[in-house]
Coordinates of C-alpha atoms and ligand atoms in Angstrom, one line a residue:
X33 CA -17.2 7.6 -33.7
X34 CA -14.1 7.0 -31.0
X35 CA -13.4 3.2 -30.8
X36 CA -15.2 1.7 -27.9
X37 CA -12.5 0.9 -25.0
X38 CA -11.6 -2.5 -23.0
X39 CA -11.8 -1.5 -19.2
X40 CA -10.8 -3.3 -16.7
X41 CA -12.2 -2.5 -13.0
X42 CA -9.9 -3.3 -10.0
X43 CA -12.0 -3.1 -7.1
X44 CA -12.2 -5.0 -3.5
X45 CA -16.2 -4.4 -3.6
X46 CA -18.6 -4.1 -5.8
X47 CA -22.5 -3.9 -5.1
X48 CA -24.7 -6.2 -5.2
X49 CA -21.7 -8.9 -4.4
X50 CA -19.3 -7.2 -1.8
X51 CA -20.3 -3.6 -0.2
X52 CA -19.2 -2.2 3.2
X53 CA -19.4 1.8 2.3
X54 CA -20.2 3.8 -1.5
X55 CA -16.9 2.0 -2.8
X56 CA -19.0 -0.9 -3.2
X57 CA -21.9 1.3 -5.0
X58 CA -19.5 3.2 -7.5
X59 CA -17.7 -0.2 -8.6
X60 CA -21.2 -1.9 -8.8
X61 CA -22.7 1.1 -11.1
X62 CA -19.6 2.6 -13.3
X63 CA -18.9 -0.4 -15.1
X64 CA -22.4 -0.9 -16.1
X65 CA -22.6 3.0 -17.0
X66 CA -19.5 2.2 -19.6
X67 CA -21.1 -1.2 -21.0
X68 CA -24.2 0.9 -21.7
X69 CA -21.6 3.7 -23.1
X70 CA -21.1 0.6 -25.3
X71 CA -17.4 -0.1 -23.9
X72 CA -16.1 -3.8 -23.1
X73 CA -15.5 -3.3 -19.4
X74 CA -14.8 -6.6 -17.1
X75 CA -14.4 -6.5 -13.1
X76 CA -12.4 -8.0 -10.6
X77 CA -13.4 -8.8 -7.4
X78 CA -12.1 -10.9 -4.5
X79 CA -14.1 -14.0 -3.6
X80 CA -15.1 -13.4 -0.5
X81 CA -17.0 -15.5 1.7
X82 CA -19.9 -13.6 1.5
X83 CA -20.1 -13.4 -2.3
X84 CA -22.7 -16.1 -3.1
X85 CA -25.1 -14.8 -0.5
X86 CA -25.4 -11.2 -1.5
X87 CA -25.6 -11.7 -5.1
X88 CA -28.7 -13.4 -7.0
X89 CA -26.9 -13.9 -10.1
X90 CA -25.0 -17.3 -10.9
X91 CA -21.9 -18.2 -10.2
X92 CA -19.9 -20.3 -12.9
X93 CA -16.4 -21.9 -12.2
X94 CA -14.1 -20.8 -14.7
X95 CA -12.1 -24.2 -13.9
X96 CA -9.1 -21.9 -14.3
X97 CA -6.3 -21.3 -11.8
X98 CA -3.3 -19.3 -11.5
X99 CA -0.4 -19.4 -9.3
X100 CA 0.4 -15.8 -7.7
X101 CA 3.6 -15.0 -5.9
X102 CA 3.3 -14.2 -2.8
X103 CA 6.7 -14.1 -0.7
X104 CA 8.2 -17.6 -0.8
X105 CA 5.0 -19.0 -1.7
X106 CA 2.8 -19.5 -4.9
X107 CA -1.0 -19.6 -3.7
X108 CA -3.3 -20.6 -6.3
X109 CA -6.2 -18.4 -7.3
X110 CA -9.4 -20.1 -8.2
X111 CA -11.0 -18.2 -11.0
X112 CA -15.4 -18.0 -10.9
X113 CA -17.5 -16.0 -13.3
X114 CA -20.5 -14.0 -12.5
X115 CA -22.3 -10.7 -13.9
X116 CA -23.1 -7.3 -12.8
X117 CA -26.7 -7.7 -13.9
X118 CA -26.6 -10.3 -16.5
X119 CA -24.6 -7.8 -18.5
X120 CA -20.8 -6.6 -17.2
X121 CA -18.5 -10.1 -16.3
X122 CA -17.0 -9.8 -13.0
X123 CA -14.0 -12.4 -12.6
X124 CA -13.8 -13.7 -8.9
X125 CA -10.4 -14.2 -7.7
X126 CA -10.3 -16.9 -5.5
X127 CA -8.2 -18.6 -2.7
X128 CA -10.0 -19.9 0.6
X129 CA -7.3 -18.7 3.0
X130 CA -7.5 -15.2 1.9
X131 CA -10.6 -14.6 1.3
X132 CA -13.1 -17.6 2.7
X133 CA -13.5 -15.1 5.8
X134 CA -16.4 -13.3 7.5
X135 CA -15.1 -10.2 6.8
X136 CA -14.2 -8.1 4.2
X137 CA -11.1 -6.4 5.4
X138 CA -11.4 -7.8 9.2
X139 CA -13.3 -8.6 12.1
X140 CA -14.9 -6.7 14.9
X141 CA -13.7 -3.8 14.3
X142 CA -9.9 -5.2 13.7
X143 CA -8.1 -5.6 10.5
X144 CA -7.1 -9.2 9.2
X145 CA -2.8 -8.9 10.4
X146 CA -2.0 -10.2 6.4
X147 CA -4.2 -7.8 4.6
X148 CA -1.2 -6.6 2.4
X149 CA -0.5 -10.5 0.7
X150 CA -4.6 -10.8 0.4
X151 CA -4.4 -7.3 -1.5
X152 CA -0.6 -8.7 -3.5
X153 CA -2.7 -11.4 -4.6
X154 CA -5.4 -9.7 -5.1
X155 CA -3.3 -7.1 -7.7
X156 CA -1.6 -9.7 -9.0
X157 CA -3.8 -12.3 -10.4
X158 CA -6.3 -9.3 -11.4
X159 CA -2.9 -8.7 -14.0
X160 CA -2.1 -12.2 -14.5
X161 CA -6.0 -13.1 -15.0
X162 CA -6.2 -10.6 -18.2
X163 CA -2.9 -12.5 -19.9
X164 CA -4.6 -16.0 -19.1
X165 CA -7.8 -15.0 -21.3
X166 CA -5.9 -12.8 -23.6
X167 CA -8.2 -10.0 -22.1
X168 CA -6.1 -6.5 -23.4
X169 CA -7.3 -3.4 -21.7
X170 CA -6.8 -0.1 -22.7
X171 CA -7.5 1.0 -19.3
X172 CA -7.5 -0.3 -16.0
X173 CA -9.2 1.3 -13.9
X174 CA -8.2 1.3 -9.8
X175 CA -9.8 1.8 -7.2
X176 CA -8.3 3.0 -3.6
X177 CA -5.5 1.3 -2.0
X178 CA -6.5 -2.1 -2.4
X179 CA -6.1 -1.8 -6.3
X180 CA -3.2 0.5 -5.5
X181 CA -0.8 -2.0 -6.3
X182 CA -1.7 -2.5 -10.3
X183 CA -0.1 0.4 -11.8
X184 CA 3.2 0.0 -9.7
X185 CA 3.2 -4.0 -11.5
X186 CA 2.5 -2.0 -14.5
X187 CA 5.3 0.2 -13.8
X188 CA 8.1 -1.8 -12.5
X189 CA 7.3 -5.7 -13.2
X190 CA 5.4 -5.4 -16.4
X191 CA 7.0 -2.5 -18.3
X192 CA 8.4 -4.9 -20.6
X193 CA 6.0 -7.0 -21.4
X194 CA 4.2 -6.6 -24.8
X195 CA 1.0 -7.7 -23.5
X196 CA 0.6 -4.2 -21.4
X197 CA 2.4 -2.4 -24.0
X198 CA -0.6 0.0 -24.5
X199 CA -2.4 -0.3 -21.3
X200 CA -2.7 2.8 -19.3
X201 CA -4.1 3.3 -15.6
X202 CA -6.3 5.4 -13.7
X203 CA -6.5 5.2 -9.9
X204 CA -9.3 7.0 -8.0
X205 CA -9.4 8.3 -4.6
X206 CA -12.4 7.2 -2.7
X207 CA -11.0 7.9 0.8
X208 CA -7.6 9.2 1.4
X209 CA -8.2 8.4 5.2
X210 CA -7.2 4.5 4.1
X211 CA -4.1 4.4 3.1
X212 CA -3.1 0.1 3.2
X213 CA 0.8 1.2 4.5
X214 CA 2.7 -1.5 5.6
X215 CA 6.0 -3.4 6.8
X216 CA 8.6 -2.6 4.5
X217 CA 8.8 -6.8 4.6
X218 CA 5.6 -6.2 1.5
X219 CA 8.3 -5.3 -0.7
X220 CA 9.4 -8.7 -0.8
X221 CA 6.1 -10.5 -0.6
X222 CA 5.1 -8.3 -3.7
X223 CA 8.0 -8.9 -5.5
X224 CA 8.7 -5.4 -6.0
X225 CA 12.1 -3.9 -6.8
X226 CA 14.0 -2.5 -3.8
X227 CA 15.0 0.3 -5.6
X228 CA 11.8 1.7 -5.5
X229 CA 11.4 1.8 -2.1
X230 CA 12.1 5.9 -1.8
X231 CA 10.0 8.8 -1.1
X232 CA 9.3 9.6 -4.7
X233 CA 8.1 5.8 -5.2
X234 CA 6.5 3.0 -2.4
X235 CA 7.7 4.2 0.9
X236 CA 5.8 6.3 2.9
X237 CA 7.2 7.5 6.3
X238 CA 9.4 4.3 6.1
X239 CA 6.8 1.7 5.8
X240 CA 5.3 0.1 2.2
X241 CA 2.1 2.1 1.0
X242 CA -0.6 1.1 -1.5
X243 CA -2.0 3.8 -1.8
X244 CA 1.0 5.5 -2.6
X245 CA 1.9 3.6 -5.2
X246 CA -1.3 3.6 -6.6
X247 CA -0.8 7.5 -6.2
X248 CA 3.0 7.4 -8.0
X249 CA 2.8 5.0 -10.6
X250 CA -0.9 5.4 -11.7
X251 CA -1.0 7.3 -15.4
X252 CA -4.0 9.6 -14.3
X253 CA -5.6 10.1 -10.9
X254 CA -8.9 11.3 -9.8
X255 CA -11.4 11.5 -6.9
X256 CA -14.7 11.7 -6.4
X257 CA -15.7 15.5 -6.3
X258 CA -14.4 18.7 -7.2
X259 CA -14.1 19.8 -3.9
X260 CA -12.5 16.8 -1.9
X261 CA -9.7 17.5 -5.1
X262 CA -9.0 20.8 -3.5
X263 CA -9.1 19.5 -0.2
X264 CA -6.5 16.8 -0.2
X265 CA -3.9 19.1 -1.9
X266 CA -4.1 20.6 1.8
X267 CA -2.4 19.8 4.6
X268 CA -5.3 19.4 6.4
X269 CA -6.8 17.0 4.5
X270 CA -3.9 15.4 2.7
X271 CA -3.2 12.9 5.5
X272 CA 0.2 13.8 4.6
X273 CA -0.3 12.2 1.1
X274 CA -0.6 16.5 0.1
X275 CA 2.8 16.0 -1.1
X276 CA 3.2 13.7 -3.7
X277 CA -0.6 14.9 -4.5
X278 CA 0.7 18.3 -5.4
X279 CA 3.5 16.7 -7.1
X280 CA 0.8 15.2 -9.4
X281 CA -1.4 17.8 -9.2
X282 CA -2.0 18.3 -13.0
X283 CA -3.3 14.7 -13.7
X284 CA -5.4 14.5 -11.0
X285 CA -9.3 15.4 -11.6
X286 CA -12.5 15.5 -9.3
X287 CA -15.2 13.6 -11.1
X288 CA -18.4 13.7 -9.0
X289 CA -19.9 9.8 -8.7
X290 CA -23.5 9.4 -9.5
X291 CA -26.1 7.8 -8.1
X292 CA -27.7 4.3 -10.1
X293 CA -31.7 4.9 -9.9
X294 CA -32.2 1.6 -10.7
X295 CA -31.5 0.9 -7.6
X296 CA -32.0 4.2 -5.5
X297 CA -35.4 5.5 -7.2
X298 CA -38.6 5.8 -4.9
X299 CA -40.9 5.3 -7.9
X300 CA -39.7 1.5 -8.1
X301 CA -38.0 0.5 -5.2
X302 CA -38.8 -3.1 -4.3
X303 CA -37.5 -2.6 -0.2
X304 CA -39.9 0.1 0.3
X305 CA -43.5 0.4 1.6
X306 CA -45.1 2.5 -1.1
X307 CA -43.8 3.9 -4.2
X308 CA -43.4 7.7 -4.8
X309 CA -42.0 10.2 -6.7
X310 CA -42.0 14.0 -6.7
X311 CA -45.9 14.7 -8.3
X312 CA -46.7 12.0 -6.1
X313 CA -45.7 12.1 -2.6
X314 CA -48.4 10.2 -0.9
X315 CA -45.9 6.8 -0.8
X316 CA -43.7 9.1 1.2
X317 CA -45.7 9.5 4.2
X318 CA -46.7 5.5 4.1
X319 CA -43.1 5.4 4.1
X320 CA -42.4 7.2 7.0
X321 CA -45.6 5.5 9.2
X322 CA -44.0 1.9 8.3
X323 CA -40.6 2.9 9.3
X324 CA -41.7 4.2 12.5
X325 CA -43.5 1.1 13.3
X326 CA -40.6 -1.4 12.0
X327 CA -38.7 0.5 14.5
X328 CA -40.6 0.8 17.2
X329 CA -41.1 4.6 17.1
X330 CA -43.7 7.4 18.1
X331 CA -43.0 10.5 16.2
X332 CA -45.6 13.5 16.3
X333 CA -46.8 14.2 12.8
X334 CA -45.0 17.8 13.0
X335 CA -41.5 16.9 13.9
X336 CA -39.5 15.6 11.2
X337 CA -38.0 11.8 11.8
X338 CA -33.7 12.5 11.3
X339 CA -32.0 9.7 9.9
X340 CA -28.3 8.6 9.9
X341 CA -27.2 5.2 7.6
X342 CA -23.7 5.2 8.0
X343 CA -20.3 3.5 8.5
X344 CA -19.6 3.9 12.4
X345 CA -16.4 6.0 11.8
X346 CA -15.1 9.0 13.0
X347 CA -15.1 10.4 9.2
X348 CA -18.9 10.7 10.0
X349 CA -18.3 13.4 12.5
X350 CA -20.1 10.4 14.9
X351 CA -18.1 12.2 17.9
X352 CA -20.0 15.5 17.0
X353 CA -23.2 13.3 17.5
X354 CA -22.3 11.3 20.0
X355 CA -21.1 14.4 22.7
X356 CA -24.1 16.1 21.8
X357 CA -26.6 13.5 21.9
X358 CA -28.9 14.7 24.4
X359 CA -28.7 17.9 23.2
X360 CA -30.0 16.7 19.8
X361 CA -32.7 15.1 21.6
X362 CA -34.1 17.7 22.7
X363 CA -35.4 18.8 19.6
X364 CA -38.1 16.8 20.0
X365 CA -37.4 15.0 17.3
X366 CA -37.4 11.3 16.1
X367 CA -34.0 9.7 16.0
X368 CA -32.7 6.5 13.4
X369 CA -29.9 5.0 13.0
X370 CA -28.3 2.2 10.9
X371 CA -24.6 1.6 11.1
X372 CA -21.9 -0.5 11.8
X373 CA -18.1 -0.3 12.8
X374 CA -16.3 1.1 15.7
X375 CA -17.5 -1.1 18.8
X376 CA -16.7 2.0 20.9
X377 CA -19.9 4.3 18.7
X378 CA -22.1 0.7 18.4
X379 CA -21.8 0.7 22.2
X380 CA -22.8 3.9 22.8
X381 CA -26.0 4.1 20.5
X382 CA -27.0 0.7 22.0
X383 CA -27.5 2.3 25.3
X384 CA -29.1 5.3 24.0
X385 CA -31.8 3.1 22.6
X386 CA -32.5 2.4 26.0
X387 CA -32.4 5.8 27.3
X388 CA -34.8 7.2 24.5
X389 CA -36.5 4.3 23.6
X390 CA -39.7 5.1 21.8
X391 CA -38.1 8.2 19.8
X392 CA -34.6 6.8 19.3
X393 CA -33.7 3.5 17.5
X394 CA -30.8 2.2 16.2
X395 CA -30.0 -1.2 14.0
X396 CA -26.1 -2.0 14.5
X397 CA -25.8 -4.5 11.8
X398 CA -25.3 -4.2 7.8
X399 CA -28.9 -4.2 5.9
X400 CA -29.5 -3.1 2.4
X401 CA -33.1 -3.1 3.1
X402 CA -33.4 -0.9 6.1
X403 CA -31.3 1.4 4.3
X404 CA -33.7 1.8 1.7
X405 CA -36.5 2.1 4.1
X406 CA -34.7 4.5 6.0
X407 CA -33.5 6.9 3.7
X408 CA -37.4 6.8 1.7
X409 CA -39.2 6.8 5.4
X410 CA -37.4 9.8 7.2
X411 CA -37.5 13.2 6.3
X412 CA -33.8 14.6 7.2
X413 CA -30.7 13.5 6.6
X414 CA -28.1 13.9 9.4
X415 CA -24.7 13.9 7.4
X416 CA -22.0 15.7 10.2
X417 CA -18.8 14.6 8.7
X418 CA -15.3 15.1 9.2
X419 CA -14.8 14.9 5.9
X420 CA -16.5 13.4 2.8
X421 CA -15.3 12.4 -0.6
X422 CA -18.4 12.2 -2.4
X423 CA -21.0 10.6 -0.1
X424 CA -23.8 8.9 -1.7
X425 CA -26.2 9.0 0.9
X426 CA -26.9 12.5 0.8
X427 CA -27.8 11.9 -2.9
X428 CA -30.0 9.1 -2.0
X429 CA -31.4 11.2 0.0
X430 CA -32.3 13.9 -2.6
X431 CA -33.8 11.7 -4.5
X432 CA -36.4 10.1 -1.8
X433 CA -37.4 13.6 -0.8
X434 CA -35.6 13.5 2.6
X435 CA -33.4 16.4 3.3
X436 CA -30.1 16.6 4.2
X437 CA -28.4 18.2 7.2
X438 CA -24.5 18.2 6.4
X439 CA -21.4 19.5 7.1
X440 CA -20.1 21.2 4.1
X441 CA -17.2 19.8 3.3
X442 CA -16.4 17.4 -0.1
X443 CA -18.7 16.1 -2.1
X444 CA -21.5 17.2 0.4
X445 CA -20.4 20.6 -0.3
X446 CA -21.2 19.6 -4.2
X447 CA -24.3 18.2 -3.9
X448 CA -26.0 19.9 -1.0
X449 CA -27.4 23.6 -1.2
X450 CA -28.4 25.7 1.8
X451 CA -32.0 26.4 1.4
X452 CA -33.7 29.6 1.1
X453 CA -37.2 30.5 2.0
X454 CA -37.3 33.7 0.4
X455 CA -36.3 32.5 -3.4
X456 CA -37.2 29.2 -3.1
X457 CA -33.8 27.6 -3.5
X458 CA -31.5 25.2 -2.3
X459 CA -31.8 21.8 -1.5
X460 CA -30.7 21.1 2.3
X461 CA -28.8 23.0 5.3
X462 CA -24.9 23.4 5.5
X463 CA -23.0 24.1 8.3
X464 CA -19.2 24.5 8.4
X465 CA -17.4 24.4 11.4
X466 CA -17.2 20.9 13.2
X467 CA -19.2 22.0 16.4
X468 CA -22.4 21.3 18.1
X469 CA -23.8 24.3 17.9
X470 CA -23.7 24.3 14.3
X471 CA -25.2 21.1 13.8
X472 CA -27.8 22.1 16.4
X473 CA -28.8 25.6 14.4
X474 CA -29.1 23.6 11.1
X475 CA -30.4 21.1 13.1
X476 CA -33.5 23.6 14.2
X477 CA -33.9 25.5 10.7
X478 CA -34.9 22.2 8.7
X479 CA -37.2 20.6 11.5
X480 CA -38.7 24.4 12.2
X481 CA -39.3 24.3 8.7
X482 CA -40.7 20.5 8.3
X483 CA -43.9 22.0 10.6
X484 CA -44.5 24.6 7.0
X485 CA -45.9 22.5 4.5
X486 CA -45.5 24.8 2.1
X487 CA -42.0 25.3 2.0
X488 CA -41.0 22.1 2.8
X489 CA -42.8 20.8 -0.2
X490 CA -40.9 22.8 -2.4
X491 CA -37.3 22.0 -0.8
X492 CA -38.2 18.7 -1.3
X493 CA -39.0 18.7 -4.9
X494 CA -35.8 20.7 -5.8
X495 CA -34.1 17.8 -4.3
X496 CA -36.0 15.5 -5.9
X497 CA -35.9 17.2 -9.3
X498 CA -31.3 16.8 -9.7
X499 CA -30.0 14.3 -11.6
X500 CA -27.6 12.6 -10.6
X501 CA -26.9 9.8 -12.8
X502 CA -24.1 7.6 -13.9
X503 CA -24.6 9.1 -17.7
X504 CA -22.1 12.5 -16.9
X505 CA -19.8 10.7 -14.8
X506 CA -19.3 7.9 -17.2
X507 CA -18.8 10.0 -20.2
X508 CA -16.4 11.9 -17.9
X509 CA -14.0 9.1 -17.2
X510 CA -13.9 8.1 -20.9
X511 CA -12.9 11.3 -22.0
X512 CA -10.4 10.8 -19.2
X513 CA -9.2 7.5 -20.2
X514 CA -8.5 8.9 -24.0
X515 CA -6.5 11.3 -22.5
X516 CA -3.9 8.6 -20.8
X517 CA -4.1 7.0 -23.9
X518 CA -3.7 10.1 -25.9
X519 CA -6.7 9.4 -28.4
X520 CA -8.8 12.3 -29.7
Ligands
ADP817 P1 -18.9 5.7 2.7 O1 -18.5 5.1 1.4 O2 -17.9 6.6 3.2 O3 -19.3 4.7 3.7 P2 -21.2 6.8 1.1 O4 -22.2 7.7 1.5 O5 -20.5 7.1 -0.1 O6 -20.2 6.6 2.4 O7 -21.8 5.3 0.9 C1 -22.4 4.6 1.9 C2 -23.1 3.4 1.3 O8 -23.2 2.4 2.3 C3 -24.6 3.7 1.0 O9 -25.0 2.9 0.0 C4 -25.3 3.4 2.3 O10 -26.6 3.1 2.1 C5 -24.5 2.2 2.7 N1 -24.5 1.8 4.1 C6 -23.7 2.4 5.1 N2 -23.9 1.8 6.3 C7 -24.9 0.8 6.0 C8 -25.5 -0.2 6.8 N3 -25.2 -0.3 8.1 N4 -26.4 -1.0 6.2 C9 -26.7 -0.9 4.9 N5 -26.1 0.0 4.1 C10 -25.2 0.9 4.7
GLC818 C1 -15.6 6.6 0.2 C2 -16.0 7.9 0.8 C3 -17.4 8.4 0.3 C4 -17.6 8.1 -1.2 C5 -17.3 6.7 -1.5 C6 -17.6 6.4 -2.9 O1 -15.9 5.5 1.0 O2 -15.9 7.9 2.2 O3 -17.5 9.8 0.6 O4 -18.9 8.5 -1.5 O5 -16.0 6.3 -1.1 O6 -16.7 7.1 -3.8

């Protein structure tokens, strides 16, 4: 048997304690997939403001502190102890300034201005945490640009220290669309060498880039599908980071994430009205009645109820939605919407609730619940998007028999098959080019098909049916990790 590892997990969310997008689901889930793999995995996580009221676990002050560089300045980070289900401990890096906000990343739609010292800090005291309890990982694992500035430290502040001597990295791409690139002034309140300010190291079109660095000085790299992989080696959607991602092409892998059914299974979950699974589909419909009620909506048995629970960005292909929204309603069809983000979108929808009240509802607020309800309750899935790295959603949706309508791009590409009457197969409706009509066809197929019983119950057992789970992923990144440490 391989030796079990020591990971640690560099995150800015994590589910059930800090979640704005799948980020916070994937950094909730993986590290309890390796502690069941039998590894020693440990988190990091700021201490945000909102920590102690999402989680129900307790929260135990370490007493500890450390003092972080930052610029001229030293800021002390409080260190607090929790667990990601009584199992996997999560360190909470603390400092009231920073982090005692509303907000994760910023208000109102509007990022904090000194995001890049909260994310210095963040970096650096995850590092300088591990020396303080002699905590030695093998691997440290990053995620998105937040994290991005671990394996540069590694790289360039670190590289002689013994106590990293046989620590290796591995940064994963969530969402090459967020890139953290600042003033070249974060050099200096990181502490970083000027001399690696170039295009082969931090800078990015003349300005700072976590990302990047995380991208550069990171031993192995990977995203979250096969497909988004291919995609961000392309222009199109490299977000000009296609360069140094073809530079670094060879370490760079697409691991699909998974879905954690202890939280997203219909059989058990504790949001929802009934229970249900695939031999048992009764729940469903109870589902779907209760929705339409919390919501305030009259749906004809017949037409399918379409659901979107998403960030209100335009990597949801929300413009696609938005320009053709009466169009959409026209279909006949019921309408729900959870989401928050651009107040330009939230705007909108509010007064399209108005408009089609009765058979469109939105909620324009965050609300773990009403996700759940919404993704068991409806029957389709509206997933448009620009692009998509994974996207869990669609794979919650599987799972609670509703079926997806999605662009094919990314990890929706992976996980969602065109269906097909005649043999049966096939587990949603693609469409690839970003335009109405497109949506609109697909759009047409699935509800037309919602009125056959037959058929529908059939596509909604093969979605049903995939597993998704953690387990493949996991194992994946662990054979991963040996290979940056070069172990069999
Ligand atoms: P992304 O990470 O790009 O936002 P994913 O599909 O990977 O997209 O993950 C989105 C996650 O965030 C899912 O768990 C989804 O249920 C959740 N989510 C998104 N918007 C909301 C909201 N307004 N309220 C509750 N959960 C939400
Ligand atoms: C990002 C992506 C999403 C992905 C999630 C978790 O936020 O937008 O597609 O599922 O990260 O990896």
């Amino acid at each position: 048997m391989a030796r079990p590892l020591k990971i640690l997990s560099v995150a800015a969310e994590a589910h059930p304690f800090a979640k704005t997008g799948g980020l916070g689901d994937v950094c909730g889930a993986l590290p309890l997939a390796h502690h069941r793999l039998g590894h020693d995995v440990r988190c990091v996580l700021p201490h945000y403001a909102s920590v102690s009221t999402h989680g129900k676990a307790t929260i135990q002050n370490t007493g500890r502190t450390l003092s972080i560089p930052v610029g001229i300045s030293n800021p002390q980070a409080a260190i607090h102890l929790t667990h990601l289900q009584n199992k996997v401990p999560l360190y909470l890096i603390g400092n009231d300034f920073y982090f005692g906000r509303k907000g994760l990343y910023g208000e109102g739609g509007t990022d904090y201005p000194d995001n890049a010292s909260r994310f210095v800090f963040f970096c650096r005291a995850a590092l300088e945490w591990c020396k303080a309890i002699g905590f030695q990982p093998d691997i440290i694992h990053c995620h998105d640009w937040q994290a991005g500035l671990v394996p540069a430290y590694l790289k360039l502040v670190y590289q002689h220290d013994p106590f990293f001597k046989n620590t290796r990295t591995l940064f994963t791409i969530h969402n090459l669309g967020y890139q953290g690139n600042f003033d070249v002034s974060t050099l200096a309140l990181a502490h970083l060498p000027a001399q690696a300010f170039h295009t082969q190291g931090l800078e990015f079109h003349g300005r700072f880039s976590f990302l990047k660095a995380g991208l550069v000085y990171s031993d192995l790299l990977t995203t979250v599908s096969k497909r988004y992989r291919q995609e961000i080696l392309l222009a199109e959607n490299g977000f000009h980071m296609e360069g140094v991602l073809q530079t670094r092409k060879d370490n760079l892998y697409g691991v699909l994430n998974g879905v954690d059914y202890e939280e997203w299974d219909p059989a058990s979950d504790p949001w929802i009205a009934a229970p249900f699974d695939r031999d048992h589909l009764n729940g469903k419909a109870v589902c779907r009645k209760t929705l339409l009620e919390e919501m305030n909506l009259t749906v004809p048995q017949k037409k399918p109820v379409v659901s979107m629970v998403t960030r209100l960005s335009w990597q949801k292909g929300i413009d696609l939605v938005r320009d053709g929204f009466a169009q959409i309603m026209k279909e006949n069809i019921g309408l729900v919407l959870l989401g928050v983000g651009d107040p330009a979108y939230e705007a909108f929808f509010a007064k399209q609730e108005k408009r089609y009240a009765g058979r469109f509802a939105c909620k324009l607020a965050f609300d773990e619940g009403l996700a759940h309800r919404i993704i068991a309750g409806s029957d389709i899935l509206l997933m448009p998007s620009v692009y998509e790295p994974c996207g869990l959603t669609q794979m919650y949706a599987l799972r609670y028999g509703t079926v997806p309508v999605a662009r094919s791009v990314g990890g929706l590409a992976d996980t969602v098959k065109n269906f097909n009457p005649d043999t049966g197969r096939g587990t949603g409706f693609n469409f690839r080019r970003f335009e109405l009509k497109y949506l609109l066809q697909s759009l047409r197929t699935a509800s037309g098909l919602f009125a056959n019983r037959t058929p529908w119950r059939r596509l909604i057992r093969n979605g049903m049916s995939q597993n998704l789970s953690w387990e493949r992923a996991a194992t994946e990144y662990i054979r991963l990790y040996r290979k940056a440490l070069r172990e069999p």
